[in-house]
Amino acid sequence: MDKEEKTLPEEIAEIADGEGVKTEIGEGAELAKAESADELHGENLNDRVKVLSPGMTVLKRFFRSKLSMIGLITLIVLFLFSFIGPLFSPYDDETVDSTPGKASVTITKIAYATEDGDSDEIAYQITVGYPSENIKADMNGKHWLGTDELGRDILTRLMYGGRISLTISLIVIIMETVIGVILGGLAGYFGGWVDQLIMRIVDILYCIPTLPIMLILSAMFTSRGIESIARLYYMMGILTLMGWAGTARLVRGQILSLREQEFMLAAKCTGLSTRRKIFKHLIPNVLPQLIVSMTLGLGSIILTEATLGFLGLGAPLGTATWGSMINYATKSEYLNNFPNFWIPAGICITLAILAFNFVGDGLRDAFDPKSKR
C-alpha cells in the first residue's frame, strides 16, 4: 500500500508538534536534573523559603513603621525614667533640702513725729532673712530642675509623679478590659435579654458626663475628710466604672460576627462548654482589636488623670503626680516666674500620650492584613 500523501500544512503542523514535545521533555529533564543536584548538595527548595507565623508577621510589620518605633522607644525611656530613675536620685518625693536658701530683703517704711510735733519724719527698716530651706531654687548642678516652694527636688518628684500616673493608667485600663471582655462576651454570645440588659447599661454610662461626676465626688471626699491616698483608689474605681462600656461594645460587635463562623459550628459539634467556646475560641480572635484599644486608651487615661490633677480633683494634696504638678500653672506667680515647676510635667504628659498613640496606630496597621506596607 502506498504511503499516504500529506499536504504541506499538515507536515508543518506535525513538525511543530514534535518540536514542542521535545522542548517539554527537555525542560522536564533539566528540572529533574536541577532537583537532583540540590539533593546531592544536601539542599531543598523548601529550606530556602522562610515561613513566618502570624505573630512574627505582625511584629515585622510593626517594627517596619518608624512612628511605631519612635513611640515604643519613648515609652521605654519614660518607664525607665519613672521606675528606675528614683533609685539613682539622692532624694525622694518628700525630702526637703535643708541648705539655707537665697537671702530675702524686706524694706519697711516707718513714719514718726518729731519732738515738737510740727513735722513728721520717715525712716526705712531693712531686714535680711535667710530661709532655713532651699526653696524655689533655680536650676543648678545639685537640683537639675530646681526646688519647689517647700524645698523638694522637682526632678525627683517628676520621677515619682510618672510612676503614679503610669501605674494608674495601667491598672485602670486592665480593669476596664477585664470587665468589658466579660460583659461584652456574654452579650455577644447569648444575645436576647442578656444582650439587651448589658447594652442598656452601656447606653446609660455613655450618657453620664464624667467631669461633673468627678467634681461632685471630689466635693464629697473633701467634705468627709478623705484626703489620704484613698482618693487615688476611689478615682481609679470611678474611671474603671465609667470606661468599660467602650470595650464591652467592641467585644460584643466582634463576637456577633465571629459566632456565625464555621469554626464555632465545629466547636459546638465537639460539645465544648459555653465558657470554653467564649474564652478559648471567641476572645482570642478579638485579641488584636483589644490590644489596639488598650494601647490607645492608655493615653486618654493619662490625660484624664492630668486634667483631674490640674483641677485639684485627683491625688491628695502633696502627692507627686504629673497632673498635680501641672496644677502650679493655675497660680499666676508660678505660671509667670517659675516655669520649671509645671513645664517638665506637661512635656512628660505630651510625650506619653503621643507615644501611646503612635504604638496603637502601629499595632492597628500591623494586625490589619489589608494594610499596605
Short mmCIF file of C-alpha atoms in Angstrom, two decimals:
data_model
loop_
_atom_site.label_atom_id
_atom_site.label_comp_id
_atom_site.label_asym_id
_atom_site.label_seq_id
_atom_site.Cartn_x
_atom_site.Cartn_y
_atom_site.Cartn_z
CA MET A 1 0.00 0.00 0.00
CA ASP A 2 1.35 3.33 -0.96
CA LYS A 3 2.33 5.73 1.76
CA GLU A 4 -0.44 8.24 2.45
CA GLU A 5 0.36 11.55 0.96
CA LYS A 6 0.25 14.62 3.27
CA THR A 7 -0.32 18.18 2.37
CA LEU A 8 2.21 20.86 3.23
CA PRO A 9 0.22 22.42 6.13
CA GLU A 10 -0.18 19.02 7.76
CA GLU A 11 3.58 18.35 7.57
CA ILE A 12 4.37 21.74 9.13
CA ALA A 13 1.93 21.14 11.98
CA GLU A 14 3.42 17.67 12.65
CA ILE A 15 6.96 19.05 12.78
CA ALA A 16 5.86 21.83 15.16
CA ASP A 17 4.14 19.35 17.44
CA GLY A 18 7.22 17.17 17.51
CA GLU A 19 9.49 20.05 18.42
CA GLY A 20 7.06 21.09 21.15
CA VAL A 21 7.14 17.63 22.67
CA LYS A 22 10.91 17.62 22.54
CA THR A 23 11.00 21.01 24.21
CA GLU A 24 8.67 19.98 27.05
CA ILE A 25 10.64 16.80 27.57
CA GLY A 26 13.86 18.76 27.63
CA GLU A 27 12.55 21.25 30.23
CA GLY A 28 11.34 18.40 32.43
CA ALA A 29 14.72 16.73 32.24
CA GLU A 30 16.51 19.95 33.16
CA LEU A 31 14.17 20.49 36.15
CA ALA A 32 14.73 16.92 37.34
CA LYS A 33 18.48 17.39 36.91
CA ALA A 34 18.34 20.62 38.99
CA GLU A 35 16.35 18.92 41.74
CA SER A 36 18.76 16.01 41.84
CA ALA A 37 21.65 18.49 42.01
CA ASP A 38 20.03 20.19 45.01
CA GLU A 39 19.59 16.86 46.72
CA LEU A 40 23.21 15.99 46.03
CA HIS A 41 24.30 19.19 47.75
CA GLY A 42 22.04 18.48 50.73
CA GLU A 43 19.68 21.35 49.98
CA ASN A 44 15.98 21.59 49.40
CA LEU A 45 13.93 24.40 47.90
CA ASN A 46 11.67 24.45 50.97
CA ASP A 47 14.66 25.13 53.18
CA ARG A 48 15.34 28.35 51.32
CA VAL A 49 11.85 29.74 51.96
CA LYS A 50 11.26 31.17 55.45
CA VAL A 51 7.66 30.82 56.58
CA LEU A 52 6.61 33.43 59.18
CA SER A 53 3.99 32.74 61.80
CA PRO A 54 1.10 35.23 62.16
CA GLY A 55 2.71 36.66 65.29
CA MET A 56 6.06 37.18 63.58
CA THR A 57 4.29 38.78 60.62
CA VAL A 58 2.61 41.28 62.94
CA LEU A 59 5.92 42.08 64.67
CA LYS A 60 7.66 42.53 61.32
CA ARG A 61 5.00 44.99 60.16
CA PHE A 62 5.11 46.82 63.49
CA PHE A 63 8.89 47.24 63.61
CA ARG A 64 8.88 48.43 60.00
CA SER A 65 6.91 51.55 60.97
CA LYS A 66 9.16 54.46 62.02
CA LEU A 67 6.46 56.20 64.07
CA SER A 68 5.76 52.98 65.97
CA MET A 69 9.42 52.59 66.82
CA ILE A 70 9.64 56.21 67.96
CA GLY A 71 6.61 55.68 70.21
CA LEU A 72 7.98 52.42 71.61
CA ILE A 73 11.40 53.92 72.40
CA THR A 74 9.75 56.95 74.03
CA LEU A 75 7.62 54.70 76.25
CA ILE A 76 10.64 52.66 77.29
CA VAL A 77 12.52 55.85 78.22
CA LEU A 78 9.54 57.19 80.22
CA PHE A 79 9.11 53.93 82.12
CA LEU A 80 12.82 53.74 82.91
CA PHE A 81 12.78 57.38 84.00
CA SER A 82 9.78 56.84 86.30
CA PHE A 83 10.52 53.43 87.79
CA ILE A 84 14.32 53.14 87.67
CA GLY A 85 15.30 56.81 87.90
CA PRO A 86 14.35 57.29 91.60
CA LEU A 87 16.84 54.56 92.52
CA PHE A 88 19.69 56.84 91.40
CA SER A 89 18.37 60.04 92.98
CA PRO A 90 19.75 61.14 96.38
CA TYR A 91 16.29 62.46 97.31
CA ASP A 92 12.76 61.16 97.43
CA ASP A 93 9.50 62.92 96.68
CA GLU A 94 9.24 64.33 100.23
CA THR A 95 12.88 65.13 101.01
CA VAL A 96 13.42 68.82 101.81
CA ASP A 97 16.77 70.42 101.03
CA SER A 98 17.89 71.88 104.38
CA THR A 99 20.54 74.10 102.80
CA PRO A 100 19.79 77.77 103.57
CA GLY A 101 18.16 79.39 100.60
CA LYS A 102 18.64 82.74 98.92
CA ALA A 103 18.54 85.84 101.08
CA SER A 104 15.34 87.82 101.09
CA VAL A 105 15.40 91.56 101.74
CA THR A 106 12.40 93.28 103.34
CA ILE A 107 12.15 97.09 103.42
CA THR A 108 9.65 98.58 105.89
CA LYS A 109 8.64 102.25 105.77
CA ILE A 110 8.30 103.88 109.21
CA ALA A 111 6.80 107.35 109.80
CA TYR A 112 7.01 109.09 113.16
CA ALA A 113 6.53 112.62 114.53
CA THR A 114 9.31 114.88 115.81
CA GLU A 115 9.55 116.10 119.41
CA ASP A 116 7.95 119.48 118.75
CA GLY A 117 5.17 117.74 116.79
CA ASP A 118 5.39 120.19 113.94
CA SER A 119 6.77 117.79 111.29
CA ASP A 120 6.87 114.10 110.50
CA GLU A 121 9.97 112.14 109.68
CA ILE A 122 10.14 108.94 107.60
CA ALA A 123 12.62 106.10 108.10
CA TYR A 124 13.15 102.78 106.37
CA GLN A 125 13.89 99.50 108.15
CA ILE A 126 15.79 96.91 106.11
CA THR A 127 15.55 93.27 107.17
CA VAL A 128 17.61 90.48 105.63
CA GLY A 129 16.31 86.95 106.08
CA TYR A 130 17.74 83.57 105.17
CA PRO A 131 15.16 80.77 104.87
CA SER A 132 16.14 77.56 106.59
CA GLU A 133 15.29 75.54 103.44
CA ASN A 134 16.48 75.97 99.88
CA ILE A 135 13.05 76.86 98.50
CA LYS A 136 12.26 77.88 94.91
CA ALA A 137 15.86 77.39 93.89
CA ASP A 138 16.91 77.90 90.30
CA MET A 139 18.13 75.04 88.14
CA ASN A 140 21.69 74.11 89.10
CA GLY A 141 24.04 71.15 89.26
CA LYS A 142 22.56 69.93 92.55
CA HIS A 143 18.93 70.34 91.52
CA TRP A 144 18.63 70.00 87.76
CA LEU A 145 15.09 71.37 87.72
CA GLY A 146 15.32 73.42 90.91
CA THR A 147 13.26 73.02 94.07
CA ASP A 148 9.62 73.75 94.79
CA GLU A 149 8.04 76.02 97.42
CA LEU A 150 8.91 73.53 100.19
CA GLY A 151 12.49 72.84 99.11
CA ARG A 152 11.81 69.47 97.43
CA ASP A 153 13.72 68.41 94.32
CA ILE A 154 11.43 68.86 91.29
CA LEU A 155 13.21 66.29 89.10
CA THR A 156 12.78 63.57 91.73
CA ARG A 157 9.13 64.47 92.19
CA LEU A 158 8.72 64.29 88.41
CA MET A 159 10.02 60.70 88.50
CA TYR A 160 7.68 59.69 91.32
CA GLY A 161 4.83 61.50 89.61
CA GLY A 162 5.37 59.49 86.44
CA ARG A 163 5.39 56.29 88.47
CA ILE A 164 1.95 57.08 89.94
CA SER A 165 0.43 58.39 86.70
CA LEU A 166 1.60 55.43 84.59
CA THR A 167 0.57 52.92 87.27
CA ILE A 168 -2.92 54.45 87.50
CA SER A 169 -3.35 54.27 83.72
CA LEU A 170 -2.19 50.64 83.54
CA ILE A 171 -4.41 49.47 86.40
CA VAL A 172 -7.47 51.30 85.08
CA ILE A 173 -7.07 50.02 81.51
CA ILE A 174 -6.58 46.43 82.71
CA MET A 175 -9.69 46.55 84.90
CA GLU A 176 -11.69 48.19 82.11
CA THR A 177 -10.62 45.47 79.68
CA VAL A 178 -11.45 42.60 82.05
CA ILE A 179 -14.95 43.91 82.81
CA GLY A 180 -15.58 44.85 79.17
CA VAL A 181 -14.45 41.45 77.85
CA ILE A 182 -16.62 39.50 80.28
CA LEU A 183 -19.80 41.54 79.81
CA GLY A 184 -19.28 42.14 76.10
CA GLY A 185 -18.58 38.45 75.52
CA LEU A 186 -21.76 37.42 77.33
CA ALA A 187 -23.85 39.99 75.44
CA GLY A 188 -22.49 38.98 72.05
CA TYR A 189 -22.68 35.23 72.56
CA PHE A 190 -26.07 34.82 74.25
CA GLY A 191 -27.95 37.76 72.73
CA GLY A 192 -31.61 38.13 73.69
CA TRP A 193 -32.41 39.64 77.07
CA VAL A 194 -28.77 39.33 78.21
CA ASP A 195 -27.65 41.49 75.30
CA GLN A 196 -30.46 43.98 75.88
CA LEU A 197 -29.68 44.34 79.60
CA ILE A 198 -25.93 44.84 79.17
CA MET A 199 -26.31 47.20 76.23
CA ARG A 200 -28.83 49.37 78.10
CA ILE A 201 -26.31 49.69 80.94
CA VAL A 202 -23.70 50.68 78.38
CA ASP A 203 -26.03 53.32 76.92
CA ILE A 204 -26.65 54.76 80.39
CA LEU A 205 -22.91 55.00 81.09
CA TYR A 206 -22.36 56.77 77.78
CA CYS A 207 -24.91 59.39 78.79
CA ILE A 208 -23.23 60.21 82.13
CA PRO A 209 -20.78 63.15 81.92
CA THR A 210 -17.53 62.12 83.58
CA LEU A 211 -16.16 65.52 84.63
CA PRO A 212 -19.25 66.76 86.54
CA ILE A 213 -19.45 63.42 88.35
CA MET A 214 -15.81 63.75 89.36
CA LEU A 215 -16.43 67.30 90.60
CA ILE A 216 -19.34 66.12 92.77
CA LEU A 217 -17.39 63.18 94.17
CA SER A 218 -14.36 65.37 94.90
CA ALA A 219 -16.55 67.73 96.89
CA MET A 220 -17.98 64.75 98.79
CA PHE A 221 -14.48 63.44 99.57
CA THR A 222 -13.38 66.86 100.80
CA SER A 223 -16.46 67.31 103.00
CA ARG A 224 -15.91 63.90 104.58
CA GLY A 225 -12.21 64.50 105.17
CA ILE A 226 -10.93 61.91 102.68
CA GLU A 227 -7.59 63.46 101.75
CA SER A 228 -5.31 60.43 102.02
CA ILE A 229 -4.04 58.10 99.33
CA ALA A 230 -7.51 56.53 99.34
CA ARG A 231 -8.57 59.28 96.91
CA LEU A 232 -6.43 57.59 94.26
CA TYR A 233 -8.23 54.27 94.77
CA TYR A 234 -11.61 55.94 94.52
CA MET A 235 -10.52 57.75 91.38
CA MET A 236 -9.31 54.53 89.74
CA GLY A 237 -12.58 52.80 90.61
CA ILE A 238 -14.67 55.62 89.15
CA LEU A 239 -12.61 55.77 85.95
CA THR A 240 -12.99 51.99 85.57
CA LEU A 241 -16.76 52.07 86.05
CA MET A 242 -17.10 54.89 83.54
CA GLY A 243 -14.74 53.41 80.94
CA TRP A 244 -15.53 49.70 80.47
CA ALA A 245 -18.54 50.42 78.26
CA GLY A 246 -16.42 51.09 75.15
CA THR A 247 -14.55 47.80 75.50
CA ALA A 248 -17.80 45.88 76.03
CA ARG A 249 -19.32 47.34 72.87
CA LEU A 250 -16.19 46.49 70.86
CA VAL A 251 -16.10 42.88 72.08
CA ARG A 252 -19.85 42.42 71.52
CA GLY A 253 -19.64 43.61 67.92
CA GLN A 254 -16.75 41.27 67.11
CA ILE A 255 -18.36 38.24 68.73
CA LEU A 256 -21.66 38.82 66.90
CA SER A 257 -19.81 38.27 63.62
CA LEU A 258 -17.49 35.52 64.85
CA ARG A 259 -20.14 33.28 66.39
CA GLU A 260 -21.58 32.56 62.92
CA GLN A 261 -18.27 31.31 61.52
CA GLU A 262 -17.58 27.66 60.65
CA PHE A 263 -15.07 27.12 63.45
CA MET A 264 -17.75 27.94 66.02
CA LEU A 265 -20.06 25.33 64.43
CA ALA A 266 -17.23 22.82 64.75
CA ALA A 267 -16.71 23.81 68.40
CA LYS A 268 -20.43 23.35 69.06
CA CYS A 269 -20.37 19.90 67.47
CA THR A 270 -17.49 18.80 69.70
CA GLY A 271 -19.62 19.54 72.79
CA LEU A 272 -17.46 22.27 74.34
CA SER A 273 -18.91 24.21 77.25
CA THR A 274 -20.08 27.78 76.80
CA ARG A 275 -17.20 29.14 78.85
CA ARG A 276 -14.61 27.37 76.70
CA LYS A 277 -16.27 28.46 73.47
CA ILE A 278 -16.26 32.11 74.58
CA PHE A 279 -12.82 32.33 76.22
CA LYS A 280 -10.94 29.79 74.10
CA HIS A 281 -12.31 30.41 70.62
CA LEU A 282 -14.04 33.79 70.50
CA ILE A 283 -11.99 36.06 72.79
CA PRO A 284 -8.60 35.09 71.23
CA ASN A 285 -9.95 36.21 67.85
CA VAL A 286 -10.88 39.59 69.37
CA LEU A 287 -7.45 39.99 70.99
CA PRO A 288 -5.86 42.10 68.20
CA GLN A 289 -8.62 44.72 68.45
CA LEU A 290 -8.37 44.63 72.25
CA ILE A 291 -4.62 45.27 72.20
CA VAL A 292 -5.08 48.28 69.93
CA SER A 293 -7.95 49.60 72.08
CA MET A 294 -5.93 49.21 75.28
CA THR A 295 -2.90 50.96 73.83
CA LEU A 296 -4.92 53.93 72.62
CA GLY A 297 -6.88 54.01 75.89
CA LEU A 298 -3.74 54.38 78.00
CA GLY A 299 -3.06 57.82 76.55
CA SER A 300 -6.61 59.02 77.24
CA ILE A 301 -6.47 57.83 80.86
CA ILE A 302 -3.19 59.69 81.45
CA LEU A 303 -4.81 62.79 80.00
CA THR A 304 -7.87 62.33 82.24
CA GLU A 305 -5.69 61.95 85.33
CA ALA A 306 -3.75 65.07 84.37
CA THR A 307 -6.98 67.01 83.87
CA LEU A 308 -8.29 65.94 87.27
CA GLY A 309 -4.96 66.82 88.88
CA PHE A 310 -4.98 70.20 87.17
CA LEU A 311 -8.43 70.87 88.67
CA GLY A 312 -7.32 69.61 92.08
CA LEU A 313 -9.62 66.56 91.93
CA GLY A 314 -7.10 63.78 91.60
CA ALA A 315 -4.42 62.70 94.04
CA PRO A 316 -4.42 64.07 97.60
CA LEU A 317 -2.60 67.30 98.35
CA GLY A 318 1.17 66.87 98.36
CA THR A 319 1.20 63.63 96.30
CA ALA A 320 3.50 63.83 93.32
CA THR A 321 1.71 63.12 90.03
CA TRP A 322 2.14 64.71 86.64
CA GLY A 323 -1.36 66.16 86.89
CA SER A 324 -0.84 67.69 90.32
CA MET A 325 2.46 69.23 89.20
CA ILE A 326 0.72 70.94 86.27
CA ASN A 327 -1.67 72.41 88.84
CA TYR A 328 1.04 75.00 89.59
CA ALA A 329 0.10 76.70 86.32
CA THR A 330 -3.24 77.77 87.85
CA LYS A 331 -1.39 80.33 90.01
CA SER A 332 -0.06 83.40 88.24
CA GLU A 333 3.09 83.51 90.38
CA TYR A 334 4.27 80.08 89.24
CA LEU A 335 2.88 80.47 85.72
CA ASN A 336 4.98 83.58 85.05
CA ASN A 337 8.03 83.25 87.30
CA PHE A 338 8.62 79.52 87.81
CA PRO A 339 8.06 77.61 84.54
CA ASN A 340 10.32 74.82 85.83
CA PHE A 341 7.52 73.88 88.25
CA TRP A 342 4.99 72.81 85.59
CA ILE A 343 6.54 72.70 82.10
CA PRO A 344 8.51 69.40 82.64
CA ALA A 345 5.34 67.60 83.76
CA GLY A 346 3.49 68.92 80.72
CA ILE A 347 6.25 67.68 78.43
CA CYS A 348 6.13 64.20 80.02
CA ILE A 349 2.35 64.00 79.62
CA THR A 350 2.57 65.09 75.97
CA LEU A 351 5.31 62.57 75.19
CA ALA A 352 3.41 59.73 76.90
CA ILE A 353 0.16 60.43 75.04
CA LEU A 354 1.90 60.75 71.67
CA ALA A 355 3.92 57.58 72.28
CA PHE A 356 0.85 55.51 73.20
CA ASN A 357 -0.99 56.82 70.13
CA PHE A 358 1.93 56.02 67.83
CA VAL A 359 2.20 52.49 69.23
CA GLY A 360 -1.57 51.99 68.98
CA ASP A 361 -1.67 53.14 65.36
CA GLY A 362 1.26 50.90 64.54
CA LEU A 363 -0.40 47.86 66.11
CA ARG A 364 -3.66 48.59 64.29
CA ASP A 365 -1.85 48.65 60.94
CA ALA A 366 0.21 45.57 61.81
CA PHE A 367 -2.84 43.48 62.73
CA ASP A 368 -4.71 44.59 59.61
CA PRO A 369 -3.88 42.15 56.74
CA LYS A 370 -5.14 44.68 54.19
CA SER A 371 -2.68 47.39 55.24
CA LYS A 372 -0.17 48.38 52.57
CA ARG A 373 3.42 48.01 53.64
#
